[in-house]
Short mmCIF file of C-alpha atoms and ligand atoms in Angstrom, two decimals:
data_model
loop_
_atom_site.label_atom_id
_atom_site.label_comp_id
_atom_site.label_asym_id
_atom_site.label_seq_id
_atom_site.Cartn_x
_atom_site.Cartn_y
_atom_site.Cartn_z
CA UNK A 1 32.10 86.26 120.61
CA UNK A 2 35.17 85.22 121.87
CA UNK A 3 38.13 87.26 120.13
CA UNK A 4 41.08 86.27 122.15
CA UNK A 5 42.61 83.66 123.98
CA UNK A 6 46.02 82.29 125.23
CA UNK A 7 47.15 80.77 122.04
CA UNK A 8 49.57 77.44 122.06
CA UNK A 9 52.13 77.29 119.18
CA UNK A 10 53.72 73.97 117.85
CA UNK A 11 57.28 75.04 119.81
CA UNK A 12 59.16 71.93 118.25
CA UNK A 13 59.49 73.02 115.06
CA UNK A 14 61.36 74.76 112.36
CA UNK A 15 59.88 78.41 112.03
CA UNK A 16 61.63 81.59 109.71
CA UNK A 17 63.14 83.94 112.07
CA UNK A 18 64.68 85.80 109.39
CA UNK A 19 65.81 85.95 105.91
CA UNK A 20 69.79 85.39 105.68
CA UNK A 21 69.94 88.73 103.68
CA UNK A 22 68.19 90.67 107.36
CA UNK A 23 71.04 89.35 109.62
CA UNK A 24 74.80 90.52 108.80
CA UNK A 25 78.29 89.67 110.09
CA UNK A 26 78.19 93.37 111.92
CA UNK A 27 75.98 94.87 114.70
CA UNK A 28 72.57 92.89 116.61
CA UNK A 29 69.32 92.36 115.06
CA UNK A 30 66.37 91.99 117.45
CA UNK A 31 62.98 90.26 116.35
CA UNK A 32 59.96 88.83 118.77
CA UNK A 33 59.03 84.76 117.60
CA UNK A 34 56.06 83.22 119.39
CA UNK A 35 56.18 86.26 122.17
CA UNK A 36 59.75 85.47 123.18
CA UNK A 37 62.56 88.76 122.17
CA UNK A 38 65.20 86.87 120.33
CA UNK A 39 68.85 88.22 119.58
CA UNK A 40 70.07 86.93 116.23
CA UNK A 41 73.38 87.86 114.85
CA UNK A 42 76.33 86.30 112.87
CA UNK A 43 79.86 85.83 113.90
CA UNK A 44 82.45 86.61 111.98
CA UNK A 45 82.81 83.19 110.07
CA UNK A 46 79.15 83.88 108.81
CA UNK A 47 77.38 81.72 111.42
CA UNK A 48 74.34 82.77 112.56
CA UNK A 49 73.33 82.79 116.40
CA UNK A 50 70.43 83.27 118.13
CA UNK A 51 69.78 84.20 121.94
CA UNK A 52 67.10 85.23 124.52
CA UNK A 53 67.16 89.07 123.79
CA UNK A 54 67.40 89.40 128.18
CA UNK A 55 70.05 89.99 129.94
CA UNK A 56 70.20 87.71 133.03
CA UNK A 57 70.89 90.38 135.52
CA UNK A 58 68.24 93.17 134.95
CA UNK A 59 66.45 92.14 131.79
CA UNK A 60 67.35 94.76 129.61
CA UNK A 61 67.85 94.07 125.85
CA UNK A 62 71.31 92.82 124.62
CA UNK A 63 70.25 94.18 121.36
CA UNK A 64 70.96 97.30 122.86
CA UNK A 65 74.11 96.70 123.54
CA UNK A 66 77.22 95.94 121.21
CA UNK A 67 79.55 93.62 120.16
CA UNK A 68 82.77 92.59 120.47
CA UNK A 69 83.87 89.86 118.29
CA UNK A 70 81.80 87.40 118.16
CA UNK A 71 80.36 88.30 122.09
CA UNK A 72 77.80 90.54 122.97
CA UNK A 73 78.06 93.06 125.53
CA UNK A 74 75.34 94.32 127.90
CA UNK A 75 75.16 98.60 127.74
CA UNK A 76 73.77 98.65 130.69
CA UNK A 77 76.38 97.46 133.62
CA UNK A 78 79.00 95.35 130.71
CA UNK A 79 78.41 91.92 131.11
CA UNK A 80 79.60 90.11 128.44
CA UNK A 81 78.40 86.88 126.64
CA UNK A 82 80.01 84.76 124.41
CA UNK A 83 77.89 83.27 121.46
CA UNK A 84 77.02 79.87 122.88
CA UNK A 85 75.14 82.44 126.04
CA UNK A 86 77.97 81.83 128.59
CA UNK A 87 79.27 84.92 130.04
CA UNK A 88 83.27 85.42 130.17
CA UNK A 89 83.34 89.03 131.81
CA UNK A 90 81.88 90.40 134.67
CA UNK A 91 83.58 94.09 134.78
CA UNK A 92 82.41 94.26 138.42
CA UNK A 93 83.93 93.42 142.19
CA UNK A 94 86.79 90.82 141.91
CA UNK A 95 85.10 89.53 138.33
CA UNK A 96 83.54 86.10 139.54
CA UNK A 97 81.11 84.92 137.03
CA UNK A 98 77.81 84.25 138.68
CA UNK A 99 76.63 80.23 137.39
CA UNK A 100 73.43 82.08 136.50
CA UNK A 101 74.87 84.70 134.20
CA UNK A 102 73.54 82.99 130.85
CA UNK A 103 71.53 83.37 128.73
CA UNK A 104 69.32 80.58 126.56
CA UNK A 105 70.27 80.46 122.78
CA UNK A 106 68.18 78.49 120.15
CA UNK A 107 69.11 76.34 117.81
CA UNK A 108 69.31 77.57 114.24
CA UNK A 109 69.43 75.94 110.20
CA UNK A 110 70.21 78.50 107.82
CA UNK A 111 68.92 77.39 104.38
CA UNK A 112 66.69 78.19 101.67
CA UNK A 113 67.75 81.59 101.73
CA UNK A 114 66.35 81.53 105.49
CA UNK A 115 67.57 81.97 109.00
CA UNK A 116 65.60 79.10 110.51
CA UNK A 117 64.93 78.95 114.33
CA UNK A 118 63.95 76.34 117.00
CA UNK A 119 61.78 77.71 120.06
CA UNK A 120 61.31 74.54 121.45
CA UNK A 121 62.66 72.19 124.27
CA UNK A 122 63.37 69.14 122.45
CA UNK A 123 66.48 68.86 120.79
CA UNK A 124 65.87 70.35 117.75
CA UNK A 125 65.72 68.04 114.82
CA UNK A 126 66.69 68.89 111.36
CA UNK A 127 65.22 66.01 109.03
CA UNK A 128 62.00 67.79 110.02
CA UNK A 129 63.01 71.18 108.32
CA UNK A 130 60.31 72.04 105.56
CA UNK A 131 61.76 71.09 102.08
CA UNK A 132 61.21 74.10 99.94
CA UNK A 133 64.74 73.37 98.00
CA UNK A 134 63.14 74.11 94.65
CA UNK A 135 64.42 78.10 95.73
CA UNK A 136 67.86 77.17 95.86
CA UNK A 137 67.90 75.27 92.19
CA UNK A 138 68.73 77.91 89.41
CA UNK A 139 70.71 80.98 89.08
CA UNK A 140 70.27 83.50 92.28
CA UNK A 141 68.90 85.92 89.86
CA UNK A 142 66.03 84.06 89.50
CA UNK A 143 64.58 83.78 93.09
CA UNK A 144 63.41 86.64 95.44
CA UNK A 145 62.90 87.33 98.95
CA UNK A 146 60.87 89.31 100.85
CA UNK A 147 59.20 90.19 104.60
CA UNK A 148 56.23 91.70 105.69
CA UNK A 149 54.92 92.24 108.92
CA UNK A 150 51.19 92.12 109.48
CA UNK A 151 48.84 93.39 112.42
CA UNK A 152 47.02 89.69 112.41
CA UNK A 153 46.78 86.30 113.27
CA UNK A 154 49.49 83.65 111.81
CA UNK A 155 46.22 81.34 110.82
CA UNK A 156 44.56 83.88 109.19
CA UNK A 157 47.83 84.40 107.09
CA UNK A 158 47.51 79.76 106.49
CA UNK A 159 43.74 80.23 105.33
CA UNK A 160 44.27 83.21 102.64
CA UNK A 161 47.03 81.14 100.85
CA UNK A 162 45.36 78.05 101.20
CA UNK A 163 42.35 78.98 99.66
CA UNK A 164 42.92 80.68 96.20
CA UNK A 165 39.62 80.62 95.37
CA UNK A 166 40.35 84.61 96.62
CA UNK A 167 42.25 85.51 93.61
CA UNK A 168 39.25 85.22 91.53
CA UNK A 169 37.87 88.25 93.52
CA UNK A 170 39.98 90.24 95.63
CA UNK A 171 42.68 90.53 93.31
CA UNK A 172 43.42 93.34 90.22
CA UNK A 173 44.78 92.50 86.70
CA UNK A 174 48.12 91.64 87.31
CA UNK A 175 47.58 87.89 89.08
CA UNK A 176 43.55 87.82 87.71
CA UNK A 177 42.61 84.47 87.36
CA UNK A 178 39.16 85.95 85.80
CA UNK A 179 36.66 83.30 87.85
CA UNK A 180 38.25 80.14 86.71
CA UNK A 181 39.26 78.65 90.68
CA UNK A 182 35.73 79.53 92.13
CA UNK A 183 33.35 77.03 90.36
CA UNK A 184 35.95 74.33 91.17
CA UNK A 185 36.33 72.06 93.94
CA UNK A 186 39.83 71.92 94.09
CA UNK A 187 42.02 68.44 94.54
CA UNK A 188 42.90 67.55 97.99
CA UNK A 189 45.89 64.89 98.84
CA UNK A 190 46.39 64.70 102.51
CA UNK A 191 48.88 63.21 104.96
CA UNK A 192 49.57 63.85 109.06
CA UNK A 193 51.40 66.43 108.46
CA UNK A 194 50.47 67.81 105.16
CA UNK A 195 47.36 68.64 102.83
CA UNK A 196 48.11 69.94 99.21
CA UNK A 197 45.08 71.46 96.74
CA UNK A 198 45.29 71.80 93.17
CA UNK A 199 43.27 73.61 90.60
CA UNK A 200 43.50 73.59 86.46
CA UNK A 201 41.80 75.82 84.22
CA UNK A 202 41.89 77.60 81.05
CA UNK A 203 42.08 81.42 80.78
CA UNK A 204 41.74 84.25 78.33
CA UNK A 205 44.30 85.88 78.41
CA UNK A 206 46.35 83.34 80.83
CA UNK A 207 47.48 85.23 84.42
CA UNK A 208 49.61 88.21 83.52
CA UNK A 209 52.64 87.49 85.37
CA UNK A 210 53.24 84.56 82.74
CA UNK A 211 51.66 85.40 79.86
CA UNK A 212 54.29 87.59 77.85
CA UNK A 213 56.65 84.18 78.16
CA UNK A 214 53.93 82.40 76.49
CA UNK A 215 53.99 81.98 72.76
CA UNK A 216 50.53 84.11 72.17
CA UNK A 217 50.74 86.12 75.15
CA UNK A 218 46.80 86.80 74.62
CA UNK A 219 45.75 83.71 73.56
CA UNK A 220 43.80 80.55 76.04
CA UNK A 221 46.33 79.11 78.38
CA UNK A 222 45.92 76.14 80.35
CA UNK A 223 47.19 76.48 84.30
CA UNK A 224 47.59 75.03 87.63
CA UNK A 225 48.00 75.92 90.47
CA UNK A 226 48.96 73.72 93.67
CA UNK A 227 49.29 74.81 97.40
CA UNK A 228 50.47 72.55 100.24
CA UNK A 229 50.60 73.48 103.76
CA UNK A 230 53.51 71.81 106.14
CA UNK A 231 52.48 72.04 109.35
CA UNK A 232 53.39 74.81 111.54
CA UNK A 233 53.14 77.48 109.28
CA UNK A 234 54.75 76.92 105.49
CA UNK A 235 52.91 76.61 102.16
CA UNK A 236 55.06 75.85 98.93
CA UNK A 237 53.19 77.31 96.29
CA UNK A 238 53.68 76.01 92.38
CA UNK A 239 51.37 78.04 89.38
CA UNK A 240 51.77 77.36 85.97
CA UNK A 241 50.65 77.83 82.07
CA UNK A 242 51.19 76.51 78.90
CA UNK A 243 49.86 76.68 75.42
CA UNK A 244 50.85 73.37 74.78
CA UNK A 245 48.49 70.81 74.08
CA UNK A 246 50.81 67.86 75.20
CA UNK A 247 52.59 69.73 77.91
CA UNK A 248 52.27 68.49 81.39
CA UNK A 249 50.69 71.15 83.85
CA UNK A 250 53.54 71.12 86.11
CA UNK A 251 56.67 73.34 86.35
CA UNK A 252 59.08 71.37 84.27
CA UNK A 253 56.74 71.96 81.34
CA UNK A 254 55.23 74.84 82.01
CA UNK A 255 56.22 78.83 82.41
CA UNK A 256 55.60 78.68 86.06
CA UNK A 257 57.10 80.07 89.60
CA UNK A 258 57.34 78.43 92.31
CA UNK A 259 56.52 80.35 95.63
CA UNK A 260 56.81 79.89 99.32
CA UNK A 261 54.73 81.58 102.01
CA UNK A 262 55.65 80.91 105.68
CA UNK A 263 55.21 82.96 108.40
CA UNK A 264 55.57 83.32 112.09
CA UNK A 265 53.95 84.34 115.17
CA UNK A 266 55.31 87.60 116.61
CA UNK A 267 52.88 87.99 119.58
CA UNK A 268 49.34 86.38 119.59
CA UNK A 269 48.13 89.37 117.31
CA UNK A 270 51.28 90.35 115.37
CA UNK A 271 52.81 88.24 112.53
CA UNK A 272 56.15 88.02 110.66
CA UNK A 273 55.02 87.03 106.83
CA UNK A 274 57.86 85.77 104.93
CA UNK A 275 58.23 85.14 100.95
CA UNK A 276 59.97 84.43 97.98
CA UNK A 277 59.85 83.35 94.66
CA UNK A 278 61.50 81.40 91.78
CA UNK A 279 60.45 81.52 88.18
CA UNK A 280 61.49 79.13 85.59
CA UNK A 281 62.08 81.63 82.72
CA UNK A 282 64.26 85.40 82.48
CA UNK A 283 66.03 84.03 85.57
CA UNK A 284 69.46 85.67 84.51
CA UNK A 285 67.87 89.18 84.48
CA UNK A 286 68.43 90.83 87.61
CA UNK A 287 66.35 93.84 87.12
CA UNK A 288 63.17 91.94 86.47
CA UNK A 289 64.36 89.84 89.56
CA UNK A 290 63.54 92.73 91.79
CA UNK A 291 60.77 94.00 89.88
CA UNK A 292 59.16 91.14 90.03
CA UNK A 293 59.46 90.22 93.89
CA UNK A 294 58.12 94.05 94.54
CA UNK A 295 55.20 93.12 92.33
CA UNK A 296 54.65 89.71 94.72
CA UNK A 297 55.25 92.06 97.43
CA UNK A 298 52.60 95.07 96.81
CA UNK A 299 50.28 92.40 96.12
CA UNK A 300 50.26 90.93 99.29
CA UNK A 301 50.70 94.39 100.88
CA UNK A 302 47.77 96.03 99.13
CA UNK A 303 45.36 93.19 98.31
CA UNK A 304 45.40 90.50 100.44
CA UNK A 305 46.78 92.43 103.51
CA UNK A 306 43.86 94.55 104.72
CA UNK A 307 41.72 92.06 104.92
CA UNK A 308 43.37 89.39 107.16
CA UNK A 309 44.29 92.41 109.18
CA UNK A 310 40.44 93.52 109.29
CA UNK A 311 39.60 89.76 110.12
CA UNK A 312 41.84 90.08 112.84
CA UNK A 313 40.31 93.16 113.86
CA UNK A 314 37.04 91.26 113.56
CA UNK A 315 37.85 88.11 115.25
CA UNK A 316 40.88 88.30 117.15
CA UNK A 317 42.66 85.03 117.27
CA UNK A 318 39.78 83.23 118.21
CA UNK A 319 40.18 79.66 116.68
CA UNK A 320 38.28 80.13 113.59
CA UNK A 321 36.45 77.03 113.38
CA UNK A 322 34.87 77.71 117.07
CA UNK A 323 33.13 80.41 115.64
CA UNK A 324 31.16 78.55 113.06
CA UNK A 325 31.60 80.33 109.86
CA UNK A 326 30.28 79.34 106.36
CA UNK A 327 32.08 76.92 104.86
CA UNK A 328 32.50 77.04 100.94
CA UNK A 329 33.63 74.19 98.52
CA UNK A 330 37.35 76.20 98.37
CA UNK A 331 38.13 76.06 101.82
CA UNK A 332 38.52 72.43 101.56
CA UNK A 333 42.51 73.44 102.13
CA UNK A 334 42.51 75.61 104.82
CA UNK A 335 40.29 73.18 107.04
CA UNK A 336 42.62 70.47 106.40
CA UNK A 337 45.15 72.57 107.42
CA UNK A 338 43.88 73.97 110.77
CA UNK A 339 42.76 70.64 111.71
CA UNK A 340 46.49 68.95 110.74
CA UNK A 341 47.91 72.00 112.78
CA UNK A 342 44.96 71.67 115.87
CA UNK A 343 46.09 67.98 115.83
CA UNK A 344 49.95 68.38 115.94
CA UNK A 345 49.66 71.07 119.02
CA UNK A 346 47.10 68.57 120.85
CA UNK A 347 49.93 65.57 120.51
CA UNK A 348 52.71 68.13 121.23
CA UNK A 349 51.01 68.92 124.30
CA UNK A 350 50.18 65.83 125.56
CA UNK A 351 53.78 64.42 125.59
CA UNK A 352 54.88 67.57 127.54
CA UNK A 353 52.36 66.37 130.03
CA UNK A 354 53.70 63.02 129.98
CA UNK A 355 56.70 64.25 130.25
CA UNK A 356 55.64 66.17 133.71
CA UNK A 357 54.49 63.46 134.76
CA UNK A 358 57.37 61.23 134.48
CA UNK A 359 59.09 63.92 136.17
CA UNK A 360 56.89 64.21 138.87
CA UNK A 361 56.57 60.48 139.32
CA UNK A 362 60.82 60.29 139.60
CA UNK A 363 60.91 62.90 141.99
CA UNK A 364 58.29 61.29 144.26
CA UNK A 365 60.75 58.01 144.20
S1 FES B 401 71.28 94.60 132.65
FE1 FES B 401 72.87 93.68 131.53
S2 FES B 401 74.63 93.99 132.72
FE2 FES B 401 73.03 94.89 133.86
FE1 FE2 B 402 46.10 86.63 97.58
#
């Protein structure tokens, strides 16, 4: 079985480098996206930045070095780089500036309660950011964010939220959805970029992270629950429940949350998991704020976490569907996905080969 492989990533395109609360106006803060050390940091009129974590003379970390102002400078021999990677000191000989003393920054879009990066070539282009602006409507107390970092493949990370037919099994009381999803074949609405799955049901008692803001807290609930993936890596998540008979299952009448999962690839086996969450209802109260995104949290952590860490362990990041697993009526979502993901690589990849070849073909001229 073949358990690893070079691995392409969709490079043009929006991924989570790090929540806004991770990066501050002071020091450096060094993360790895899609195998490539990134320096992110804010200068002192909040904006964030984001650089090649290598210093152009002998590759050492400019993480490790320090700022001053909004430059960095290089502990090892004090270069010094301003913030769009120019550098404008050169403490050695007469001070010339070498033309190759600079460093590659990224573009960036903070919003969403995100630090959002661009590893790509093209110029980045923001009317492509994932909409996930339902976690900026409503009062800050009622929204939380979290990170995780997993030993695993991004895709593996895609499939588990994609298919919630797992929460009928793998998970304990608190999010129990008691064998409701599993019989179902969920919804599907599809476009190029997108698929979406939905499930309804009726519980007894309805999923304990709603039901005490229910009328009955123990009494049958309807819910829904609707995931849809945006291609590279982000799934909006919406779950709801309502004892009302003429209530439509969707957040404006229900007691729901609406959640977003999006990760992004660290190395080819490593993965930065990122998440938050905003509920319709207590959404003043700050202490169940943060009790409640720890909940989300040591869910993931505990639950769903060893086992697409023991897949990966299993399977590497072989692409899943080469491997010919058992397909089940609830992975209806995930296959969309991987397949809306395989295709947006593919055409990614061939118009970088065009584009080599238009090169080529000028040069020859
Ligand atoms: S490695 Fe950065 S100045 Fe020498
Ligand atoms: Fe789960």
């Amino acid at each position: 079985m073949e358990t690893s492989r070079n691995v392409t990533y969709l490079r043009n395109a929006w991924y989570v480098a790090a929540l806004s609360s991770e990066v501050s106006t002071e020091g450096l803060f060094a993360r790895t996206l899609l195998n490539t050390p990134v320096l992110i940091y804010r200068t002192q009129n909040g904006s964030p930045v984001a650089m090649l974590d290598r210093c152009p003379h002998r590759f050492v970390p400019l993480s490790m070095g320090m700022r001053a102002g909004d430059d960095v400078v290089c502990k090892y021999h004090g270069l010094k780089f301003d913030c769009s990677g120019v550098c404008n000191h050169n403490p050695h000989g007469n001070g010339h500036i070498p033309r190759a003393a600079r460093v590659r920054t990224f573009p960036l879009v903070e919003r969403y309660g995100f630090v959002w990066i661009w590893p790509g070539d093209a110029p980045a282009d923001e009317s492509i950011l994932p909409d996930v602006s339902p976690l900026t409507a409503g009062h800050p107390n009622g929204v939380g964010f979290t990170y995780m970092h997993r030993k695993t493949y991004y895709e593996l990370i895609t499939d588990n939220v994609m298919d919630l037919s797992h929460v009928d099994h793998l998970h304990g009381e608190i999010i129990s959805t008691r064998g409701q999803l599993t019989p179902q074949v969920p919804q599907v609405k599809e476009t190029d970029s997108t698929v979406a799955t939905r499930w309804e049901w009726k519980q007894t008692p309805p999923i304990f992270i709603l039901n005490q803001f229910l009328p009955e807290p123990m009494a049958e609930a309807r819910h829904f629950v609707e995931v849809k993936f945006m291609a590279p890596t982000t799934v909006q998540l919406q779950i709801g429940a309502t004892q009302d008979d003429q209530a439509a299952l969707d957040l404006a009448d229900c007691v729901g949350q609406y959640d977003l999962h999006t990760t992004t690839p660290e190395t080819d086996g490593t993965t930065h998991y990122f998440f938050a969450t905003r509920r319709n209802h207590l959404v003043e109260d700050a202490d169940y704020n943060a009790a409640k995104i720890k909940g989300m949290h040591d869910a993931f952590v505990d639950e769903d976490g060893p086992y697409v860490d023991a897949q990966y362990v299993n399977i590497g990041n072989a692409d899943l569907l080469s491997l010919n697993p058992v397909l089940l009526s609830s992975d209806v979502g995930a296959v969309r996905a991987r397949r809306i993901l395989r295709s947006v690589i593919a055409e990614e990849v061939r118009g970088s080969q065009a584009d080599a070849a238009d090169t080529r073909a000028v040069e020859r001229v």
